[in-house]
XYZ file of C-alpha atoms in Angstrom:
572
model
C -47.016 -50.649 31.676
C -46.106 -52.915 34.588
C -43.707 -55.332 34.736
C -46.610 -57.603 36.018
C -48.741 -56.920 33.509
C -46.043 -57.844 30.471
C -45.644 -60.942 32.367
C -48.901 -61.567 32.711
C -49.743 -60.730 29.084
C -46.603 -63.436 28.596
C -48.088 -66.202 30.921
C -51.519 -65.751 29.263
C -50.019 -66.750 25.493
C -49.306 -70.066 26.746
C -52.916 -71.238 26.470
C -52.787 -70.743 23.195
C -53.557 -74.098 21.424
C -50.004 -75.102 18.876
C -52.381 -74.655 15.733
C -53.741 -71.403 16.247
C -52.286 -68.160 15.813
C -50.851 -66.810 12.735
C -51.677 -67.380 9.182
C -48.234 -68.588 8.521
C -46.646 -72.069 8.928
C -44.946 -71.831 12.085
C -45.830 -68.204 13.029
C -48.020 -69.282 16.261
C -48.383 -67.632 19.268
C -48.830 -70.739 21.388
C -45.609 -73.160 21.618
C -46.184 -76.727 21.617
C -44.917 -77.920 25.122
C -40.867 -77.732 25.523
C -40.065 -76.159 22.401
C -38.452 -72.889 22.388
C -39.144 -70.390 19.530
C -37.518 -66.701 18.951
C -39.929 -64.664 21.598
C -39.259 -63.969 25.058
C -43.049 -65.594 25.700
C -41.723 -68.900 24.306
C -39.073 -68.716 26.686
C -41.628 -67.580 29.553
C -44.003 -70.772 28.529
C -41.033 -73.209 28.152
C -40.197 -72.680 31.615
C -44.049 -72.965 32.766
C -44.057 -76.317 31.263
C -40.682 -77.819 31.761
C -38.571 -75.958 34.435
C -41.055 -75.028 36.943
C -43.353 -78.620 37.543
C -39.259 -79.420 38.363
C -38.812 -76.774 40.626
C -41.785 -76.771 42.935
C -41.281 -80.403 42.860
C -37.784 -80.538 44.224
C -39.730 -77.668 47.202
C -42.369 -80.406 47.679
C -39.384 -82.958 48.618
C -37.752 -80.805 50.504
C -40.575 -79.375 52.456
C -41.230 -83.207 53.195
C -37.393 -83.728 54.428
C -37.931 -80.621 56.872
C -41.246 -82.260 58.318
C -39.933 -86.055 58.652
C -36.074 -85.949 58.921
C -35.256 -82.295 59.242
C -31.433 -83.193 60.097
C -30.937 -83.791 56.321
C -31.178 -80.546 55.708
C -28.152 -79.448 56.635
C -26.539 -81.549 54.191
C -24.039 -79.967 52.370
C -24.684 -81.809 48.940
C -28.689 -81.194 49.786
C -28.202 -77.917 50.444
C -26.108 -77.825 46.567
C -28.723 -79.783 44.790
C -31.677 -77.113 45.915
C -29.214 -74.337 45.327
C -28.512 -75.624 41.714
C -32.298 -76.161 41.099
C -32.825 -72.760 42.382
C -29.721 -71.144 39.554
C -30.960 -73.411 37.217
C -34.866 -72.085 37.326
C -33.778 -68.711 36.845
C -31.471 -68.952 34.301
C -34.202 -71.298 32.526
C -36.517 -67.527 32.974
C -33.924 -64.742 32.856
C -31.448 -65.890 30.268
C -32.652 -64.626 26.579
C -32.244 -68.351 25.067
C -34.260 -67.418 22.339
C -31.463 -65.303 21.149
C -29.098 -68.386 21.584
C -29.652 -71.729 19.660
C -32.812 -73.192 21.468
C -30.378 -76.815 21.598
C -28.501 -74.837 24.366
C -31.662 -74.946 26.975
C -30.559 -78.323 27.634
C -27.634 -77.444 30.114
C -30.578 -76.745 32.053
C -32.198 -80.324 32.188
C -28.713 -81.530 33.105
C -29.179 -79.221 35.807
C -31.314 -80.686 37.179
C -30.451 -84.117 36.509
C -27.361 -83.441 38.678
C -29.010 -81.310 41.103
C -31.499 -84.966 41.141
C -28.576 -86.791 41.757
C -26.918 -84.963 44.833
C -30.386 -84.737 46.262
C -31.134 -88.653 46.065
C -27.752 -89.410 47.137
C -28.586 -87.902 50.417
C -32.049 -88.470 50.665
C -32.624 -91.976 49.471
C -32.874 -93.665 52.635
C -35.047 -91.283 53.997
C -37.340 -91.026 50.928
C -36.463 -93.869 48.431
C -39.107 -92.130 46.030
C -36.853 -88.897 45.636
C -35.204 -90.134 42.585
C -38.428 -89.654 40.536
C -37.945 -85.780 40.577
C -35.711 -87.088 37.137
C -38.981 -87.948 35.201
C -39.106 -84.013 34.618
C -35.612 -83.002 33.178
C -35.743 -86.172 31.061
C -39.170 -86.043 29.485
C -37.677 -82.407 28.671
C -34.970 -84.028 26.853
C -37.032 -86.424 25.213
C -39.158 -84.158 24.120
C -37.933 -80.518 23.572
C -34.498 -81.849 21.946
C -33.618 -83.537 19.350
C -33.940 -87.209 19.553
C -30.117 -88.064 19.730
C -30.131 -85.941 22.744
C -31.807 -89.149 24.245
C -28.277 -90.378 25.200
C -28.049 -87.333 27.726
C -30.886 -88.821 29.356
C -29.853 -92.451 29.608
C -26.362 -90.932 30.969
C -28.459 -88.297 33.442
C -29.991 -91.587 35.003
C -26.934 -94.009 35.077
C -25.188 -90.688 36.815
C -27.993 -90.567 39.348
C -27.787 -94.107 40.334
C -23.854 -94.389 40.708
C -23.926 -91.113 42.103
C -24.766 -92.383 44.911
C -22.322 -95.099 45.520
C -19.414 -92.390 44.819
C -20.897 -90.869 47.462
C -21.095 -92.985 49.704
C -17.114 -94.212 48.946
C -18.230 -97.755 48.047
C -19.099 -99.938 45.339
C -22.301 -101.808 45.166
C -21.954 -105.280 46.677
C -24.790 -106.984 46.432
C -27.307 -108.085 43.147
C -29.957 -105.823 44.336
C -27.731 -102.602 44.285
C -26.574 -103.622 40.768
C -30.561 -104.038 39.573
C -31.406 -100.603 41.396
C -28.183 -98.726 39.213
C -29.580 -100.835 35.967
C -33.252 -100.515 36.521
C -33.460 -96.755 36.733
C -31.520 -95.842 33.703
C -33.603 -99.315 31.677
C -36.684 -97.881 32.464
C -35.572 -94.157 31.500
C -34.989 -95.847 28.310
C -38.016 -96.691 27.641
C -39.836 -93.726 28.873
C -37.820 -91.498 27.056
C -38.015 -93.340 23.520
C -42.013 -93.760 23.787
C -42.269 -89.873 24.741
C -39.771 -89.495 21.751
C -42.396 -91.469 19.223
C -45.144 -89.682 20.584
C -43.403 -86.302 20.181
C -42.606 -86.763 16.655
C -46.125 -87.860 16.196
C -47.608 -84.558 17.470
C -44.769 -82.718 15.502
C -45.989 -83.728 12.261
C -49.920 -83.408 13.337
C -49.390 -79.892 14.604
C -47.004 -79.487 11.048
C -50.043 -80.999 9.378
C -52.438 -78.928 11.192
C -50.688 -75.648 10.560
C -50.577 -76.420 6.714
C -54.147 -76.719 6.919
C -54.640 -73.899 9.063
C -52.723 -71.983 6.786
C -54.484 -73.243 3.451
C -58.114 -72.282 5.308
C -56.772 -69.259 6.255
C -55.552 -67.844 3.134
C -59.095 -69.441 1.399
C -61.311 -67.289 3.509
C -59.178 -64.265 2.772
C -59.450 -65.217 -1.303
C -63.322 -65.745 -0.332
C -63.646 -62.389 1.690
C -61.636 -60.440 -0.909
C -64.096 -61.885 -3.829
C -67.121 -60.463 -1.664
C -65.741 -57.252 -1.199
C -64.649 -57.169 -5.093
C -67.911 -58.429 -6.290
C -69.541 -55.948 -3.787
C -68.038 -53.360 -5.088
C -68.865 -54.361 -9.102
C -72.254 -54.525 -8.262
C -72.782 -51.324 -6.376
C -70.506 -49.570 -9.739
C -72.531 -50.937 -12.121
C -75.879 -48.331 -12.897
C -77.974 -51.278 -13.088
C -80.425 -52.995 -10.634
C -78.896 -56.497 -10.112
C -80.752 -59.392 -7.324
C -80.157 -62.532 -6.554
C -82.516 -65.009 -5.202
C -82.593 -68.268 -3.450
C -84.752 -71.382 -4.629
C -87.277 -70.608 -2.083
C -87.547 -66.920 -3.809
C -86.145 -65.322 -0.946
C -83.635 -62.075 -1.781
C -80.543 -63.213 -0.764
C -78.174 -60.158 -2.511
C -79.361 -56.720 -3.522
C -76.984 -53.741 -4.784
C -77.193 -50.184 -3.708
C -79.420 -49.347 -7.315
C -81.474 -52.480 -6.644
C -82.734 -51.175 -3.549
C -82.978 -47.833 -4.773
C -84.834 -48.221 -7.772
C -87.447 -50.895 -5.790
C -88.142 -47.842 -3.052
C -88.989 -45.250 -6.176
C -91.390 -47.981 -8.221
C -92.438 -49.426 -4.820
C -92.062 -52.781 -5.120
C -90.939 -54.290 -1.802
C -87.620 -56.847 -1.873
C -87.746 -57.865 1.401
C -90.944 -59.624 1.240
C -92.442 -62.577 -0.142
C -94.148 -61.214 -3.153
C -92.129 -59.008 -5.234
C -95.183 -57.436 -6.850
C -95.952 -53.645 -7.857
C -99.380 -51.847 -7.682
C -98.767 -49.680 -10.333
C -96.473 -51.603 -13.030
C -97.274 -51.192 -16.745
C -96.603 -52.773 -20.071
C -94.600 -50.969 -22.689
C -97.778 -49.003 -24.101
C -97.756 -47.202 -20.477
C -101.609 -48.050 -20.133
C -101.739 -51.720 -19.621
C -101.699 -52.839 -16.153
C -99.452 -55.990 -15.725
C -101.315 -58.231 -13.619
C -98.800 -59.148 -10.163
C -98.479 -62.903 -11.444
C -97.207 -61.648 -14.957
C -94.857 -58.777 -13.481
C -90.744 -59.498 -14.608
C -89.972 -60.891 -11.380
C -92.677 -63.152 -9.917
C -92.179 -64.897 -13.721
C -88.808 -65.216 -13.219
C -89.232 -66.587 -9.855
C -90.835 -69.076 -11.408
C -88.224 -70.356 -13.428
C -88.808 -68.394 -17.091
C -85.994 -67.056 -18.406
C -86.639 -63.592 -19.188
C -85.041 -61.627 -21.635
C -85.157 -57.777 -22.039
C -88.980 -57.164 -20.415
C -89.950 -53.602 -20.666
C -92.092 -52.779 -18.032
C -92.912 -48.555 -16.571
C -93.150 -49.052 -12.901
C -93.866 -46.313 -10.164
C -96.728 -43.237 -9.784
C -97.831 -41.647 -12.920
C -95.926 -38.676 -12.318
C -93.369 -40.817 -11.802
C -92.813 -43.922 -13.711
C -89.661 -45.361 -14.818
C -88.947 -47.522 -17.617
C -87.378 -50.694 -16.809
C -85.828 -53.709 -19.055
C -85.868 -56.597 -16.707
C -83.526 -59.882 -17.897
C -83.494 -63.168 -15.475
C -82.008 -66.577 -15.647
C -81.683 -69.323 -13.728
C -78.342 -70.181 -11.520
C -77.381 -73.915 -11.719
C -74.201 -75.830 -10.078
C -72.589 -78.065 -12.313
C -74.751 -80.961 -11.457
C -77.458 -79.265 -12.415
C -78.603 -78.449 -8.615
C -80.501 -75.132 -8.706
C -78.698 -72.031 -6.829
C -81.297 -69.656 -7.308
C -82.332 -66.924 -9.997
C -80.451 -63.834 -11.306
C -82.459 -60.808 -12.379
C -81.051 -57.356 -13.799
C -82.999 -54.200 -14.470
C -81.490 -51.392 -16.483
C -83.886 -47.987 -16.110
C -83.871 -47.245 -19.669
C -85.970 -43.821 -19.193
C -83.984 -41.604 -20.925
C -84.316 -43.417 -23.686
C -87.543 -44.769 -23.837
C -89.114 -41.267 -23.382
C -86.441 -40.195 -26.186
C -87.484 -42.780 -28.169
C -91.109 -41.848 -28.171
C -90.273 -38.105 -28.871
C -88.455 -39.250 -31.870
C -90.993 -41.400 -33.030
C -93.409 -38.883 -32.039
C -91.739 -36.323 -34.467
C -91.646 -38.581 -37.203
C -95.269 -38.616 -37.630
C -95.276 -35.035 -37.300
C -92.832 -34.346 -39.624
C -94.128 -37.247 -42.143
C -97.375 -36.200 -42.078
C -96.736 -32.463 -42.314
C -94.372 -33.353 -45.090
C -97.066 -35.645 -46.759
C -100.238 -33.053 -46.776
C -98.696 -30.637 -48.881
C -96.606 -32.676 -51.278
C -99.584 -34.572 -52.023
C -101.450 -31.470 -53.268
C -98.463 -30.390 -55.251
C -98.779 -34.126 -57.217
C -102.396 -33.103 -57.991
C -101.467 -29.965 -58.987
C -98.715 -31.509 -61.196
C -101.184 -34.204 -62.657
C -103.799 -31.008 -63.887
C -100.505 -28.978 -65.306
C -99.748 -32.622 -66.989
C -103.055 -32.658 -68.580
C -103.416 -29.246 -69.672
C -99.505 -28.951 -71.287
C -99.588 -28.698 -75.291
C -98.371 -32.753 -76.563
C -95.892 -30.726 -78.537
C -93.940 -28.781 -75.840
C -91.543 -31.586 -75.178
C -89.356 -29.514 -73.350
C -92.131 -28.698 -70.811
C -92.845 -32.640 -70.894
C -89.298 -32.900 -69.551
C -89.261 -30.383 -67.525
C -92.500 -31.461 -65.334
C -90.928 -35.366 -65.670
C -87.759 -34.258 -63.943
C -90.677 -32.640 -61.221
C -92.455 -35.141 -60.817
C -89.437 -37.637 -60.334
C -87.925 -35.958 -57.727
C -91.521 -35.701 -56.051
C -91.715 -39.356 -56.210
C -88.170 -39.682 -54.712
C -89.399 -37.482 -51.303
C -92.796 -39.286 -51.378
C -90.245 -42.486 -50.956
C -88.515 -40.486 -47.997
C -91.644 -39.582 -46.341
C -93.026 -43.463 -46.586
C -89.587 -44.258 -45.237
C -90.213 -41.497 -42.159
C -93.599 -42.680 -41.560
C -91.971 -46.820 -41.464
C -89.809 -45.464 -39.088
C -92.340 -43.674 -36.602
C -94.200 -46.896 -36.315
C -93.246 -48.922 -33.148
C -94.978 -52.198 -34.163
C -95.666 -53.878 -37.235
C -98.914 -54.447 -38.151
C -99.862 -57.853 -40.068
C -102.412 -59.818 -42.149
C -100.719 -63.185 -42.789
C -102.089 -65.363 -45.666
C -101.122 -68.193 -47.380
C -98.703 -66.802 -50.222
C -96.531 -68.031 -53.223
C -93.438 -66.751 -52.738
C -92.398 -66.486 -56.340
C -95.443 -64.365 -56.866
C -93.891 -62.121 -54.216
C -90.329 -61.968 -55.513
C -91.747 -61.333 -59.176
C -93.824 -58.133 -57.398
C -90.968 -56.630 -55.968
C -89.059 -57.013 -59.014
C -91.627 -54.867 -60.892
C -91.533 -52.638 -58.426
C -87.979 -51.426 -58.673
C -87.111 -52.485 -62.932
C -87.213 -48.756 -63.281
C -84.631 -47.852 -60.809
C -82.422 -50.668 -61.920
C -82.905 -49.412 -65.734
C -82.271 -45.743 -64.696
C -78.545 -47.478 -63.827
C -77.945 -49.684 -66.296
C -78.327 -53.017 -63.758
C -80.388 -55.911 -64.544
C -82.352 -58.255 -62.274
C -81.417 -62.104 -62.608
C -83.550 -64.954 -61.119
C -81.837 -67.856 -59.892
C -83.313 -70.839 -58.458
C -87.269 -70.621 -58.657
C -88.361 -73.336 -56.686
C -91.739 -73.368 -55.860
C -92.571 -72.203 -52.335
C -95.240 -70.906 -50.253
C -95.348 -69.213 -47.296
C -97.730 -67.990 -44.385
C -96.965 -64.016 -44.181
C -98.244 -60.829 -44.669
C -97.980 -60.122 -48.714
C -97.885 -56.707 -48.882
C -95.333 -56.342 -45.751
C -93.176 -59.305 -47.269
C -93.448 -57.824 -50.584
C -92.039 -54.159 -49.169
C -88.929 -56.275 -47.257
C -87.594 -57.740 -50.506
C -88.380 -54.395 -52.857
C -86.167 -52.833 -49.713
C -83.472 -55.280 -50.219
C -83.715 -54.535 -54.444
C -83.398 -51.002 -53.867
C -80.465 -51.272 -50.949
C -78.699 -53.758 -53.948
C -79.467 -50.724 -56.955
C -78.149 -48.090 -54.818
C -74.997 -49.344 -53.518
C -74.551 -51.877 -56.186
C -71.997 -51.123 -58.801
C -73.804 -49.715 -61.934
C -74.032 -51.129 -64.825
C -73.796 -54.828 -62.907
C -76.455 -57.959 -62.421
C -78.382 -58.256 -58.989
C -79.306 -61.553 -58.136
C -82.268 -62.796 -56.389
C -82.969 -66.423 -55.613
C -85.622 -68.603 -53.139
C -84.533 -71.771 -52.045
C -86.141 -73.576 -48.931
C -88.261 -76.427 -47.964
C -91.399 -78.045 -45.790
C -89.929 -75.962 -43.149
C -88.495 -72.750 -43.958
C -88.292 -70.370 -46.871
C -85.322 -68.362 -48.002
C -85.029 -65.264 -50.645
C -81.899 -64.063 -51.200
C -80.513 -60.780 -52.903
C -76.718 -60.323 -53.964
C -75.410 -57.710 -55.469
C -71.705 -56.278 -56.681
C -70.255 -53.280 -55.273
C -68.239 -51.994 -52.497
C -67.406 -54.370 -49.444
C -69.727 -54.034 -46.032
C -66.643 -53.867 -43.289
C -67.607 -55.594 -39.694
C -68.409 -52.039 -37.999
C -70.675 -51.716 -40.501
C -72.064 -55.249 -40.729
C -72.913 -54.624 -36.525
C -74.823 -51.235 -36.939
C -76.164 -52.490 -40.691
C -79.898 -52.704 -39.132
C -79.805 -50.168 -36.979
C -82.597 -46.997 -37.433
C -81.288 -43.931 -38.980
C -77.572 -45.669 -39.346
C -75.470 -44.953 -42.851
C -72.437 -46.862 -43.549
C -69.110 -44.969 -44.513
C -69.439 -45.533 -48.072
C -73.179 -43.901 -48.118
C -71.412 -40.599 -46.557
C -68.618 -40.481 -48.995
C -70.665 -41.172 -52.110
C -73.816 -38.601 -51.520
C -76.263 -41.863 -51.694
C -79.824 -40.395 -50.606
C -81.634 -41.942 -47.987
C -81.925 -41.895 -44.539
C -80.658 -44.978 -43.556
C -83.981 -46.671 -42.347
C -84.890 -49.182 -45.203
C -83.186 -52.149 -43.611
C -84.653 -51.486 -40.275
C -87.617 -52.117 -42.158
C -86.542 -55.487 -43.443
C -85.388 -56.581 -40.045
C -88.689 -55.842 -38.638
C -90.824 -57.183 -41.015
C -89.102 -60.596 -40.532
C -88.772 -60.572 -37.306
C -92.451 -59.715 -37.066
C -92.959 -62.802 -39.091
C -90.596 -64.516 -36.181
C -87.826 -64.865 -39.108
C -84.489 -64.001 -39.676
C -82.156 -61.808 -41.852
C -78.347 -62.301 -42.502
C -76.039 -60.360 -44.247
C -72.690 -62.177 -45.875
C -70.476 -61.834 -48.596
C -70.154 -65.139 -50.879
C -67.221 -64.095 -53.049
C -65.270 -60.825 -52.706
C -66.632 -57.844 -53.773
C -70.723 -58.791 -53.509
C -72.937 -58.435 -50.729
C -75.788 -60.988 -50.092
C -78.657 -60.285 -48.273
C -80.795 -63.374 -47.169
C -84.545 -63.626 -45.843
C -85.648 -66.664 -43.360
C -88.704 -67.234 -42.679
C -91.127 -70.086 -41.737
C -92.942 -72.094 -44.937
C -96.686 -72.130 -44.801
């Protein structure tokens, strides 16, 4: 690389505005003015804006000497004050001051405030107006230095005026001599202490600026670091996730967003973000575009786990769509969040299991129900008096009845919906229903049934399907109850709402339990250690059935060691 080209590259970093540049306080590449920093271009642009206006100044003069009064010239002390301009211009360029302390530079405005002073002595009477050449090394001082260097100044311009008398070997005689040595350093003065003011006023803007620069600075790289980090969550994550504006325009996408919309073919990128071929959770309804997951959520319903098969026949994929609403804090609407999940796997797992339940359950059923005829006609035909053969085909048909339960509980299972016939019902009616339902059981253990609190309620539900929820609970409380102890079932409720509740004694539910309690096929700890039969679908069935009946059911423990149970629903 040239030397020209460095300097060029030098020269060019002085346009730099003071406040622009590095991220850092004070780390700029432009220089404000006459300041010197630690870079050789500082030093380059400090001597563009202070030394050299000087130099080619003093050049101007002297060019103007050599056209009107040429003689001067020759001058010995003329000839010294351009010579010491000259030394003083290069040392301001060629001397590494930035390696020096930067107060140092100012041997070089007193330079040229003596090289001001030999030059006026000379030339005054031919050009009076030579003497303003000192404007240049003393707004230097005033501004480049600190502001006590202000005295060097007001001394630079009393030494230019007397300067002259010394050389001249006299002393100035009249009033008007006196004024001109007074008036030159009085008016310095005043220049100097204004371009002071105004220097310390741009010092603390450009400080001021820089802080702010800074502060922006390092908020746009928090702000470009968050959109890279939440770029790269979403694009992790294997779910679809969009963002919309209010005007239902996509505004952010992720990588399985946009893949999933090319395989179900619904376009994001234009105004309606409708399918042709989108289904409802049966497979064979078509969802109308107006009702699909995200024209509703574009406008405004909250949307919580849709299921929706989207795409070709041959190939559909199951989707479970949530949206919400994005508001700022004053309630301003940002636009609308929506997440799919494609939940194929285990929908299509889900109906194969279910699938095989009914297989299995009916399979299961066919036979075992001819064996229970076949075991009613050996009932009737068995001699009264062969009690051991009585026993014998009791013990039979018990454990028949007990896989006839299992089978009823596999066939529960299989169903994805639950069917009702809602009716105006007494709930205590109910309660006393599934009582009789399960004495035996409780007998066969030694546990009794209590009633507690029999207000009188009524309810708008399906009997039967109520009635099979709170024989469920009974039997959950006989099996894992302690034998031998009291279950307790009680209603309470009013105008609004009806509660049953079933506590029993017996072995604690822990939380991991308590979270999975309701879950198909799922059999707590203490179901595995003790051999208890079942196959851990009975409570699904009470959570469906009230939910079905858009209720509730909670599980806490009131006192140590005993579980409660409790059914919400709405009274009718």
């Amino acid at each position: 690389m040239s030397v020209t080209t460095t300097m060029t590259k030098e020269l060019s970093s002085c346009d730099t505005p003071p406040y622009e540049g590095g991220s850092e306080v004070g780390n700029t590449q432009g220089v404000p003015l006459f300041e010197l920093e630690a870079t050789r271009a500082s030093r380059v642009c400090v001597f563009l804006r202070a030394q050299l206006p000087f130099l080619l100044g003093v050049l101007f003069v002297t060019a103007m000497v050599a056209v009107g009064h040429p003689a001067s010239l020759t001058a010995p002390i003329v000839i010294v004050g351009v010579a010491l301009t000259v030394l003083a211009s290069l040392a301001a360029l060629l001397v590494p001051w930035e390696s020096l302390r930067p107060t140092w530079m100012i041997v070089i405005s007193i330079a040229d405030i003596v090289a001001v002073a030999f030059l006026r002595a000379e030339l005054t009477s031919v050009m009076p107006s030579v003497g303003m050449l000192s404007i240049f090394p003393v707004l230097w001082i005033a501004y480049g230095f600190p502001r006590p260097a202000i005295l060097a100044a007001v001394a630079g311009a009393g030494f230019i005026t007397s300067f002259t008398f010394v050389y001249q070997g006299r002393v100035p005689s009249t009033a008007a001599e006196w004024i001109n040595i007074i008036m030159l350093p009085t008016l310095i003065i005043g220049v100097a202490l204004v371009v002071s003011v105004a220097a310390g006023h741009l010092r603390r803007s450009r400080s001021r600026l820089l802080v702010a620069h800074a502060s922006e600075s390092a908020a746009l790289r928090r702000a470009v670091d968050n959109e890279i980090l939440a770029g790269t969550i979403l694009n992790t994550v294997q779910a679809a996730v969009m963002f919309f504006d209010p005007d239902g325009r996509l505004v952010v996408a992720n990588r399985r967003a946009t893949e999933l919309s090319v395989a179900v073919g619904i376009p994001l990128d234009e105004t309606l973000h409708t399918g042709a071929e989108i289904y409802a959770a049966d497979r064979v309804t078509r969802v109308p575009p107006e009702e699909q997951a995200i024209p509703r959520a574009l406008r405004g319903e909250n949307i919580a786990e849709r299921l929706e098969w989207a795409g070709p026949p041959d190939r559909q994929l199951a989707l479970n769509t949530s949206a919400r609403r994005v508001h700022r804090e004053t309630g301003e609407r940002l636009g609308t969040v929506i997440v799919a999940h494609d939940v194929t796997e285990l929908a299509v797992a889900l109906s194969v299991r279910e699938q095989f339940l009914k297989t299995v359950s009916h399979e299961l059923r066919t036979p075992l129900t001819n064996i229970i005829g076949y075991l009613d006609l050996i009932a009737e035909r068995l001699d009264a008096a062969d009690r051991t053969g009585h026993d014998y085909l009791a013990i039979v048909l018990r454990n028949v009845d007990a896989l006839m339960d299992r089978i009823r509980e596999l066939r529960a299972a299989s169903r994805s919906s639950v069917p009702l016939a809602p009716q105006h019902v007494d709930v205590t009616t109910l309660v006393d229903g599934a009582i009789a339902d399960v004495r035996e059981r409780a007998d066969a253990r030694g546990m009794t049934i209590e009633r507690v609190g029999t207000t009188p309620l009524h309810a708008h539900v399906d009997p039967w399907r109520m009635r099979q929820a709170i024989r469920e609970l009974l039997t959950n409380a006989i099996k894992f109850g302690h034998a031998h102890s009291a279950i307790t079932i009680g209603q309470s409720g009013d105008a609004h709402v009806c509660r049953v509740s079933v506590t029993n004694v017996g072995p604690e539910i822990g939380g991991a339990d308590q979270r999975h309690i309701f879950d198909s096929f799922y059999r707590a700890s203490y179901a595995h250690e003790n051999a208890i039969q079942g196959f851990g679908i009975g409570l699904t069935m009470v959570r469906d059935v009230v939910a079905a009946h858009d209720g509730h059911v909670m599980i806490d423990r009131p006192t140590s060691g005993t579980t409660r149970f409790t059914v919400e629903v709405a009274a009718g």
